[in-house]
Coordinates of C-alpha atoms (C1' of nucleotides) in Angstrom, one line a residue:
Chain A
M1 CA -9.1 -51.7 20.9
L2 CA -8.1 -51.6 17.2
Y3 CA -4.3 -50.0 18.1
K4 CA -2.6 -50.3 21.2
H5 CA -2.5 -46.7 21.8
P6 CA -5.1 -45.7 24.8
K7 CA -8.5 -43.6 24.6
H8 CA -9.0 -39.7 25.1
Y9 CA -11.7 -38.1 25.6
L10 CA -12.3 -34.9 23.5
A11 CA -13.7 -31.8 24.5
V12 CA -14.5 -29.3 22.3
D13 CA -14.8 -24.7 24.2
C14 CA -16.0 -22.5 23.2
V15 CA -14.8 -18.9 23.2
I16 CA -17.7 -16.8 22.1
F17 CA -17.0 -12.9 21.8
G18 CA -20.1 -10.3 21.7
Y19 CA -19.9 -6.8 21.2
Q20 CA -22.5 -4.2 23.4
D21 CA -22.6 -1.6 24.9
G22 CA -18.7 -0.3 23.5
E23 CA -17.0 -3.2 25.6
L24 CA -16.4 -6.3 24.4
K25 CA -17.8 -9.4 25.7
L26 CA -17.4 -13.4 26.4
L27 CA -20.2 -15.9 27.0
I28 CA -19.8 -17.7 29.7
Y29 CA -21.8 -19.7 32.1
P30 CA -22.0 -21.7 35.2
R31 CA -21.4 -25.3 35.3
S32 CA -23.4 -28.1 34.7
F33 CA -22.2 -31.4 36.3
E34 CA -19.4 -32.5 38.4
P35 CA -15.9 -30.9 38.2
A36 CA -16.5 -27.9 39.7
K37 CA -20.4 -28.1 39.2
G38 CA -21.5 -24.4 39.0
S39 CA -18.3 -22.3 38.7
W40 CA -18.4 -20.3 35.8
S41 CA -16.8 -22.2 33.3
L42 CA -16.6 -21.5 29.2
P43 CA -18.9 -23.3 27.3
G44 CA -18.1 -26.7 25.9
G45 CA -19.0 -30.7 25.2
F46 CA -17.6 -34.2 24.4
V47 CA -17.3 -34.5 20.6
Q48 CA -19.2 -38.1 19.0
E49 CA -18.3 -41.0 17.6
S50 CA -19.2 -39.8 14.3
E51 CA -19.2 -35.7 14.5
S52 CA -16.0 -33.4 14.1
A53 CA -14.2 -31.3 16.3
E54 CA -15.3 -28.1 14.8
K55 CA -19.0 -29.6 14.3
A56 CA -19.0 -30.4 17.7
A57 CA -18.2 -27.2 18.8
R58 CA -21.6 -26.1 15.9
R59 CA -23.4 -28.2 18.0
V60 CA -22.6 -26.8 21.5
L61 CA -22.9 -22.8 19.8
K62 CA -26.6 -23.8 18.8
K63 CA -27.2 -25.3 21.9
T64 CA -26.5 -22.4 24.1
T65 CA -26.2 -19.3 22.0
G66 CA -29.5 -20.7 19.7
L67 CA -27.5 -19.9 16.2
E68 CA -25.9 -21.4 13.6
D69 CA -23.7 -19.8 10.7
I70 CA -21.8 -18.2 12.3
F71 CA -17.4 -17.1 12.0
M72 CA -16.1 -19.7 14.4
E73 CA -12.2 -20.7 14.1
E74 CA -10.1 -23.5 15.6
V75 CA -7.8 -22.0 19.0
A76 CA -5.7 -24.2 20.2
V77 CA -6.0 -28.2 21.3
F78 CA -4.9 -28.2 25.3
S79 CA -3.9 -31.8 26.2
E80 CA -2.5 -31.0 29.1
P81 CA -2.4 -34.6 30.8
D82 CA -3.8 -32.6 34.8
R83 CA -5.8 -30.0 33.0
E84 CA -8.9 -31.1 34.4
E85 CA -9.7 -33.0 37.9
L86 CA -12.0 -36.0 37.7
A87 CA -10.4 -37.5 33.8
R88 CA -8.1 -36.6 31.4
V89 CA -9.8 -34.6 28.8
V90 CA -8.3 -32.8 26.2
S91 CA -10.2 -30.0 24.1
V92 CA -10.4 -28.0 21.3
A93 CA -10.7 -24.7 21.8
Y94 CA -12.6 -22.2 19.5
Y95 CA -13.7 -19.3 19.3
A96 CA -16.7 -17.2 17.2
L97 CA -18.5 -13.5 16.9
V98 CA -22.3 -13.4 18.0
R99 CA -24.1 -10.5 17.1
T100 CA -25.2 -9.6 21.1
D101 CA -28.0 -8.0 20.2
D102 CA -30.4 -10.8 19.0
Y103 CA -33.5 -12.3 19.9
H104 CA -32.2 -15.3 21.6
L105 CA -31.2 -13.9 24.7
E106 CA -33.6 -15.2 27.2
Q107 CA -32.9 -18.6 25.9
L108 CA -29.5 -18.2 27.2
K109 CA -30.8 -16.5 30.7
H110 CA -32.8 -19.8 30.8
F111 CA -29.5 -21.2 31.5
G112 CA -27.8 -19.0 33.3
A113 CA -25.6 -17.5 30.9
E114 CA -23.6 -14.7 31.3
W115 CA -22.0 -11.5 28.7
C116 CA -19.5 -10.5 30.9
P117 CA -16.8 -7.7 29.6
I118 CA -13.9 -9.2 29.1
V119 CA -11.3 -7.3 30.8
D120 CA -13.4 -7.9 33.8
L121 CA -13.8 -12.1 33.8
P122 CA -13.9 -14.3 37.0
E123 CA -12.1 -17.0 37.4
L124 CA -13.1 -19.6 35.3
I125 CA -12.4 -23.7 35.9
F126 CA -9.5 -25.9 34.3
D127 CA -7.5 -23.8 31.4
H128 CA -10.2 -22.1 30.6
A129 CA -8.7 -18.6 30.9
K130 CA -5.6 -19.4 28.4
M131 CA -8.7 -20.4 26.1
V132 CA -9.7 -16.6 26.3
Q133 CA -6.2 -15.3 26.5
S134 CA -5.2 -17.1 23.2
A135 CA -8.8 -17.0 22.0
L136 CA -8.0 -12.9 22.3
L137 CA -5.4 -13.2 20.4
K138 CA -5.7 -15.2 17.4
L139 CA -9.3 -12.3 17.5
Q140 CA -6.7 -9.1 17.0
Q141 CA -4.8 -11.8 14.4
K142 CA -7.5 -12.2 12.6
A143 CA -9.6 -8.6 13.1
S144 CA -6.5 -6.9 11.4
F145 CA -6.3 -8.6 7.9
D146 CA -9.7 -9.1 7.6
L147 CA -12.7 -6.5 8.2
I148 CA -14.6 -8.1 11.2
G149 CA -16.8 -6.6 12.4
A150 CA -19.6 -7.7 10.6
A151 CA -20.3 -10.2 13.0
L152 CA -20.4 -8.8 15.7
L153 CA -22.2 -6.0 15.0
P154 CA -25.8 -5.1 13.9
E155 CA -26.7 -5.4 9.4
L156 CA -26.3 -1.8 9.6
F157 CA -23.2 0.6 12.0
T158 CA -21.3 4.3 12.0
L159 CA -18.3 4.1 11.4
T160 CA -17.7 5.4 14.7
E161 CA -19.3 2.3 15.8
L162 CA -17.2 0.3 14.1
R163 CA -14.4 2.1 15.8
C164 CA -14.8 1.4 19.2
L165 CA -16.0 -2.4 17.9
Y166 CA -11.8 -2.1 17.1
E167 CA -10.9 -0.2 19.9
A168 CA -12.3 -2.4 22.1
I169 CA -10.9 -5.4 20.6
F170 CA -7.4 -3.9 20.4
Q171 CA -7.3 -1.9 23.8
R172 CA -6.2 0.9 22.1
E173 CA -7.9 4.2 21.1
F174 CA -7.8 5.0 17.3
D175 CA -8.1 8.5 15.5
P176 CA -11.2 9.0 14.8
G177 CA -10.6 10.6 10.9
N178 CA -7.7 7.7 10.5
F179 CA -9.6 5.2 11.4
R180 CA -12.6 6.6 8.3
K181 CA -10.4 7.0 5.6
K182 CA -8.8 4.1 6.2
I183 CA -12.0 1.8 6.2
L184 CA -13.9 2.9 3.9
S185 CA -10.1 3.0 1.7
L186 CA -11.3 -1.0 1.2
G187 CA -14.1 -0.3 0.2
L188 CA -16.0 -2.8 1.3
L189 CA -18.4 -1.2 2.8
K190 CA -21.1 0.8 1.3
K191 CA -22.9 3.4 2.6
S192 CA -27.1 3.4 2.9
D193 CA -29.2 6.4 3.0
K194 CA -30.1 6.3 6.7
K195 CA -28.2 7.6 9.2
D196 CA -28.3 7.4 12.6
P197 CA -29.1 10.1 15.0
K198 CA -28.2 8.4 18.1
G199 CA -23.9 9.4 19.2
S200 CA -24.6 12.8 17.5
K201 CA -26.5 15.9 17.1
K202 CA -25.7 16.0 13.4
G203 CA -26.4 11.6 13.0
A204 CA -23.9 9.2 11.7
F205 CA -25.0 7.5 8.0
L206 CA -25.1 4.4 8.2
Y207 CA -22.8 1.1 6.7
A208 CA -23.4 -2.2 5.6
Y209 CA -20.7 -4.6 4.2
S210 CA -21.2 -4.9 0.4
E211 CA -19.7 -8.4 1.1
K212 CA -18.3 -9.6 -2.0
K213 CA -17.1 -13.3 -1.2
S214 CA -15.0 -13.0 -3.9
E215 CA -12.1 -11.4 -1.7
E216 CA -12.1 -13.4 1.8
T217 CA -8.9 -14.1 2.7
S218 CA -7.9 -10.1 0.9
K219 CA -5.4 -8.7 -0.1
E220 CA -4.5 -6.1 2.0
R221 CA -1.6 -6.7 3.9
I222 CA 0.4 -9.0 2.1
V223 CA 4.3 -10.6 2.7
K224 CA 5.1 -7.1 3.0
L225 CA 8.6 -8.8 4.3
Chain B
M1 CA -15.6 -44.8 31.5
L2 CA -16.3 -41.3 33.7
Y3 CA -18.1 -39.7 31.8
K4 CA -20.7 -41.0 28.5
H5 CA -18.9 -40.0 26.1
P6 CA -17.4 -41.8 23.6
K7 CA -12.8 -41.9 23.3
H8 CA -10.7 -41.3 20.8
Y9 CA -7.2 -41.9 19.5
L10 CA -5.0 -39.1 19.7
A11 CA -2.9 -38.7 17.0
V12 CA -0.2 -36.3 16.4
D13 CA 1.4 -35.7 12.8
C14 CA 4.5 -33.2 12.7
V15 CA 5.2 -31.2 9.0
I16 CA 9.6 -31.2 9.3
F17 CA 10.3 -28.5 7.0
G18 CA 13.7 -28.6 6.1
Y19 CA 16.0 -25.9 3.7
Q20 CA 18.5 -27.8 0.9
D21 CA 19.8 -26.7 -1.9
G22 CA 18.1 -23.9 -2.6
E23 CA 14.7 -25.4 -1.7
L24 CA 11.9 -25.7 1.1
K25 CA 11.8 -29.9 2.0
L26 CA 9.8 -31.7 4.4
L27 CA 10.4 -35.3 6.4
I28 CA 8.6 -38.0 4.5
Y29 CA 8.7 -42.0 5.1
P30 CA 6.7 -45.0 4.3
R31 CA 4.1 -44.9 6.6
S32 CA 5.6 -48.8 8.8
F33 CA 2.5 -49.9 9.5
E34 CA -1.7 -50.7 8.8
P35 CA -3.2 -49.2 7.3
A36 CA -1.5 -47.9 4.1
K37 CA 1.3 -49.0 5.7
G38 CA 3.8 -48.3 2.5
S39 CA 2.6 -45.1 1.0
W40 CA 4.3 -41.8 2.2
S41 CA 2.9 -39.7 5.2
L42 CA 4.4 -37.2 7.8
P43 CA 5.6 -38.6 10.8
G44 CA 2.9 -39.8 13.5
G45 CA 3.0 -41.2 16.4
F46 CA 0.2 -41.1 19.2
V47 CA -0.1 -39.3 22.6
Q48 CA 0.2 -41.8 25.5
E49 CA -1.8 -41.1 28.3
S50 CA 0.3 -38.7 30.9
E51 CA 2.0 -36.8 27.1
S52 CA 0.2 -33.8 25.6
A53 CA -0.5 -33.5 22.2
E54 CA 2.8 -30.8 22.4
K55 CA 4.9 -34.0 24.0
A56 CA 4.1 -36.4 21.9
A57 CA 4.9 -34.8 18.4
R58 CA 8.4 -33.6 20.6
R59 CA 9.0 -37.4 20.9
V60 CA 8.1 -38.2 16.9
L61 CA 10.6 -35.4 16.1
K62 CA 13.1 -36.7 18.3
K63 CA 12.0 -40.4 17.6
T64 CA 13.2 -39.3 14.2
T65 CA 14.7 -36.4 13.4
G66 CA 17.2 -37.1 17.1
L67 CA 17.0 -33.7 17.1
E68 CA 15.2 -32.2 20.6
D69 CA 14.3 -28.0 21.3
I70 CA 14.0 -27.4 18.3
F71 CA 11.0 -24.6 17.5
M72 CA 7.5 -26.2 16.9
E73 CA 4.8 -25.0 16.6
E74 CA 0.8 -26.1 16.6
V75 CA -1.2 -25.9 13.1
A76 CA -4.5 -27.4 13.2
V77 CA -7.2 -30.4 14.2
F78 CA -8.0 -32.6 11.8
S79 CA -10.8 -34.7 13.0
E80 CA -13.0 -35.8 10.5
P81 CA -15.0 -38.7 11.5
D82 CA -13.3 -40.5 8.1
R83 CA -10.4 -39.0 7.7
E84 CA -8.4 -43.0 8.3
E85 CA -9.6 -45.5 7.4
L86 CA -9.8 -48.7 10.1
A87 CA -10.4 -46.5 12.7
R88 CA -11.5 -43.8 13.7
V89 CA -8.3 -40.8 15.3
V90 CA -8.0 -37.2 15.6
S91 CA -4.8 -36.0 15.2
V92 CA -3.2 -32.6 16.2
A93 CA -0.5 -31.1 13.6
Y94 CA 2.9 -29.8 14.1
Y95 CA 4.9 -27.8 12.2
A96 CA 8.8 -27.8 13.1
L97 CA 11.8 -26.7 11.8
V98 CA 15.5 -27.8 11.1
R99 CA 19.0 -27.4 10.0
T100 CA 18.9 -30.4 7.5
D101 CA 23.0 -29.9 7.1
D102 CA 22.7 -31.8 10.5
Y103 CA 25.0 -34.9 11.5
H104 CA 21.5 -37.1 12.1
L105 CA 21.2 -38.5 8.1
E106 CA 21.5 -41.0 8.3
Q107 CA 19.6 -41.7 11.1
L108 CA 16.9 -40.6 9.0
K109 CA 17.7 -43.3 6.3
H110 CA 17.4 -46.2 7.9
F111 CA 13.7 -45.4 8.4
G112 CA 13.1 -45.1 4.8
A113 CA 13.0 -41.1 4.8
E114 CA 13.3 -38.8 3.1
W115 CA 13.4 -34.7 2.0
C116 CA 11.6 -33.9 -0.7
P117 CA 11.1 -30.8 -2.0
I118 CA 7.9 -29.4 -1.1
V119 CA 6.9 -28.1 -4.7
D120 CA 7.0 -31.4 -6.5
L121 CA 5.5 -34.2 -2.6
P122 CA 4.2 -37.0 -3.5
E123 CA 1.0 -38.4 -2.3
L124 CA 0.6 -38.7 0.9
I125 CA -2.3 -40.7 3.1
F126 CA -5.4 -39.3 4.4
D127 CA -5.6 -36.1 4.5
H128 CA -1.6 -35.5 5.4
A129 CA -1.4 -32.8 1.9
K130 CA -3.6 -31.0 4.2
M131 CA -1.6 -30.6 6.6
V132 CA 0.8 -29.9 4.7
Q133 CA -1.6 -26.8 2.9
S134 CA -2.5 -25.4 6.3
A135 CA 1.3 -26.1 8.0
L136 CA 3.0 -23.9 5.2
L137 CA 0.9 -21.4 5.4
K138 CA 1.3 -21.0 9.3
L139 CA 5.7 -20.7 8.4
Q140 CA 4.9 -17.4 5.7
Q141 CA 2.2 -15.8 8.6
K142 CA 5.1 -16.7 11.1
A143 CA 7.8 -16.1 8.7
S144 CA 6.2 -12.5 8.2
F145 CA 6.8 -11.0 11.4
D146 CA 9.8 -12.8 12.8
L147 CA 13.3 -14.0 11.0
I148 CA 12.5 -17.1 11.7
G149 CA 16.1 -18.5 9.7
A150 CA 17.3 -19.2 12.3
A151 CA 16.0 -22.2 12.8
L152 CA 16.3 -24.0 9.2
L153 CA 20.0 -22.2 8.1
P154 CA 22.8 -23.3 9.3
E155 CA 25.2 -20.7 12.6
L156 CA 26.4 -18.2 9.9
F157 CA 25.1 -18.4 6.4
T158 CA 24.9 -15.4 4.2
L159 CA 21.9 -12.9 3.2
T160 CA 21.9 -14.1 0.1
E161 CA 21.0 -17.6 1.6
L162 CA 18.8 -16.2 4.1
R163 CA 16.8 -13.8 1.3
C164 CA 16.8 -17.8 -1.3
L165 CA 15.1 -18.9 1.8
Y166 CA 12.9 -16.6 1.7
E167 CA 11.9 -17.0 -1.2
A168 CA 11.7 -20.6 -0.5
I169 CA 8.8 -20.2 1.9
F170 CA 6.8 -17.4 -0.4
Q171 CA 7.6 -19.0 -3.6
R172 CA 8.4 -15.4 -4.5
E173 CA 11.7 -13.2 -5.5
F174 CA 12.7 -10.4 -3.1
D175 CA 15.0 -7.5 -5.0
P176 CA 18.6 -8.6 -3.0
G177 CA 19.9 -4.9 -1.6
N178 CA 15.5 -4.1 -0.8
F179 CA 15.6 -7.6 1.2
R180 CA 19.7 -7.1 2.6
K181 CA 18.6 -3.4 3.6
K182 CA 15.8 -4.4 5.7
I183 CA 17.1 -7.7 7.9
L184 CA 20.0 -4.9 8.5
S185 CA 17.4 -2.7 9.9
L186 CA 15.8 -5.3 12.6
G187 CA 18.7 -5.5 14.6
L188 CA 18.8 -8.8 15.2
L189 CA 22.0 -10.5 13.0
K190 CA 25.1 -9.7 13.5
K191 CA 27.7 -9.4 11.2
S192 CA 31.1 -12.2 11.7
D193 CA 34.4 -11.4 10.3
K194 CA 34.1 -14.1 8.2
K195 CA 33.2 -14.8 4.4
D196 CA 31.4 -17.7 2.3
P197 CA 33.9 -17.6 -0.6
K198 CA 30.6 -19.8 -2.6
G199 CA 28.6 -18.1 -4.6
S200 CA 30.6 -15.1 -6.0
K201 CA 33.7 -14.0 -6.8
K202 CA 33.6 -11.7 -4.1
G203 CA 33.0 -13.4 -1.8
A204 CA 29.7 -12.6 1.3
F205 CA 30.2 -12.1 4.9
L206 CA 28.4 -14.3 7.5
Y207 CA 26.1 -13.8 9.6
A208 CA 25.0 -15.1 12.8
Y209 CA 22.0 -14.2 15.1
S210 CA 22.1 -11.9 17.2
E211 CA 18.8 -13.3 19.9
K212 CA 18.2 -11.6 21.9
K213 CA 15.8 -13.2 23.6
S214 CA 13.3 -10.4 24.2
E215 CA 12.5 -9.7 21.6
E216 CA 10.4 -12.9 20.8
T217 CA 7.6 -11.3 19.1
S218 CA 8.8 -8.7 18.4
K219 CA 7.5 -5.1 17.7
E220 CA 8.3 -5.0 13.6
R221 CA 4.1 -5.3 11.8
I222 CA 2.5 -4.8 14.9
V223 CA -1.9 -4.3 14.2
K224 CA -1.1 -1.5 12.1
L225 CA -4.8 -1.7 11.1
Chain C
dA1 C1' -24.9 29.9 21.1
dC2 C1' -22.3 26.4 21.6
dA3 C1' -21.0 21.8 22.1
dA4 C1' -20.0 17.7 20.2
dA5 C1' -19.8 14.1 16.7
dA6 C1' -19.1 14.1 11.8
dG7 C1' -16.6 14.7 8.2
dT8 C1' -13.1 16.1 4.8
dG9 C1' -8.5 18.2 4.5
dT10 C1' -3.3 19.0 5.4
dT11 C1' 1.7 18.1 5.7
dG12 C1' 5.7 15.8 7.2
dT13 C1' 7.2 11.7 8.1
dA14 C1' 8.5 6.5 7.3
dC15 C1' 9.1 2.9 4.7
dC16 C1' 8.8 0.1 0.8
dT17 C1' 10.1 -0.6 -4.0
dA18 C1' 13.0 -0.3 -8.6
dC19 C1' 16.5 0.4 -10.5
dA20 C1' 21.6 2.6 -10.8
dC21 C1' 25.5 2.0 -9.4
dC22 C1' 30.6 0.6 -7.3
dC23 C1' 33.4 -3.3 -5.5
dA24 C1' 35.8 -7.1 -5.6
dT25 C1' 37.5 -11.0 -7.6
dG26 C1' 37.7 -16.6 -9.8
dG27 C1' 38.0 -17.6 -14.3
Chain D
dC1 C1' 39.0 -7.4 -18.4
dC2 C1' 35.0 -8.5 -17.3
dA3 C1' 30.7 -11.1 -16.1
dT4 C1' 29.1 -12.0 -11.1
dG5 C1' 27.4 -11.8 -7.1
dG6 C1' 27.7 -8.9 -2.4
dG7 C1' 26.9 -4.3 -1.2
dT8 C1' 25.2 0.7 -1.6
dG9 C1' 23.2 5.3 -2.8
dT10 C1' 18.9 7.5 -4.8
dA11 C1' 14.3 9.2 -5.8
dG12 C1' 9.5 7.9 -6.1
dG13 C1' 5.9 6.4 -4.6
dT14 C1' 2.5 4.9 -0.8
dA15 C1' 1.1 4.8 3.4
dC16 C1' -0.5 6.7 8.3
dA17 C1' 0.0 9.4 12.4
dA18 C1' -0.7 13.5 14.2
dC19 C1' -4.1 17.4 14.3
dA20 C1' -6.6 21.6 11.9
dC21 C1' -10.4 23.1 10.6
dT22 C1' -15.4 22.2 8.2
dT23 C1' -20.3 20.8 9.2
dT24 C1' -24.6 19.4 11.2
dT25 C1' -28.0 19.6 14.9
dG26 C1' -29.9 19.2 19.6
dT27 C1' -30.5 21.3 23.7

DNA sequence: ACAAAAGTGTTGTACCTACACCCATGG
DNA sequence: CCATGGGTGTAGGTACAACACTTTTGT
């Protein structure tokens, strides 16, 4: 006891977004230990001695999805003293974006995990529903500045797919023509020579990110007061 | 030991912004205990058993400034295992906005605290400089949506004062005429019948917030993708 | 041929920027 | 009477929403 102050359990919980069948989905799974064992919850874990909270979150992400090096960002701290039942646990929520088309789906089933549409979530334990709400807000903010689709869509995608993703994120529709023009004007996508025949008779060109890393926090939508 | 996981010291640190003499300032004070006793640091404290992190931050704020019910928002968690020297402490940073014209200045001096211009900070302990950087970014984001001046300026203020505040926050200039029109078009200010004679021969009308609480997260600058 | 999505063009409106220009007054 | 900041007006440009229109091709 170095300081005369209490110590606390510190956990991380991950709001993992995916995109499937035109819907924004969330990875949830049945909690594997007490309290509330069996109830739906966000993947989480405890922060260990020699890791930062972010590192703990990446560890959890790796364990539950098999994925590393994916986009992740802090949402907020949840620290109400009574937010869990058995003991006081302070939790840092993170949100992450993954490509659901990946191979690792069997690994998910192994834990009983499920991709659940964001608009139709079951009841979650503790304050996890609040975490999801906050995370969705953060995601919307993020997506309104950066062209975030990279992390959620496959390598190659059509502009219509990107639009549908944005419609899922913002829960509203975008004009197809205007959306296309706006996105292309950003100069962040490069057209491939391939076409996607699904989705229309004509076929739509596939695009990929040209990801000039340089323009991370891009200059679109600046202060503008 | 309910869980087989380590517990951690949990602290809060407050980035307290004020506005004086046309400059954005930060409240810093000499640390009162080891390690690094005497070095400049942000006001902080430890989270106790029965309080949330936010409540702890408000407690610290009250203790150092005497103020309650002021605007405050979470910045981020700082949890690198080695961020402090003597022990591992995870800290949640908050930023707050206060009116520096208030009475409570003697209380500050009592602790040796100082209002220091944001552009000319001394070296701060640990990762406190990083906290300030992150907090300033959050403040800019916040200010670009909401008319944040309320919390930093006196009850009544001129539009020029508000503009200078925004210039201090964004570290750039705004066209006086355009700024005035933009701000007034929001319909959030009400003109008083008083004039401020300082600052110009003509005198400038003083304004106050009409604060219809309803439009908290106002509709200005929505998704707009 | 025609439905349906891909993709392009047009037009009006809102807003932002830059800057010109009056107003009031203390020195 | 003039320099200074307060305050208003105007012209050009950009960006976006709404929507008409053309293209391509599977059925």
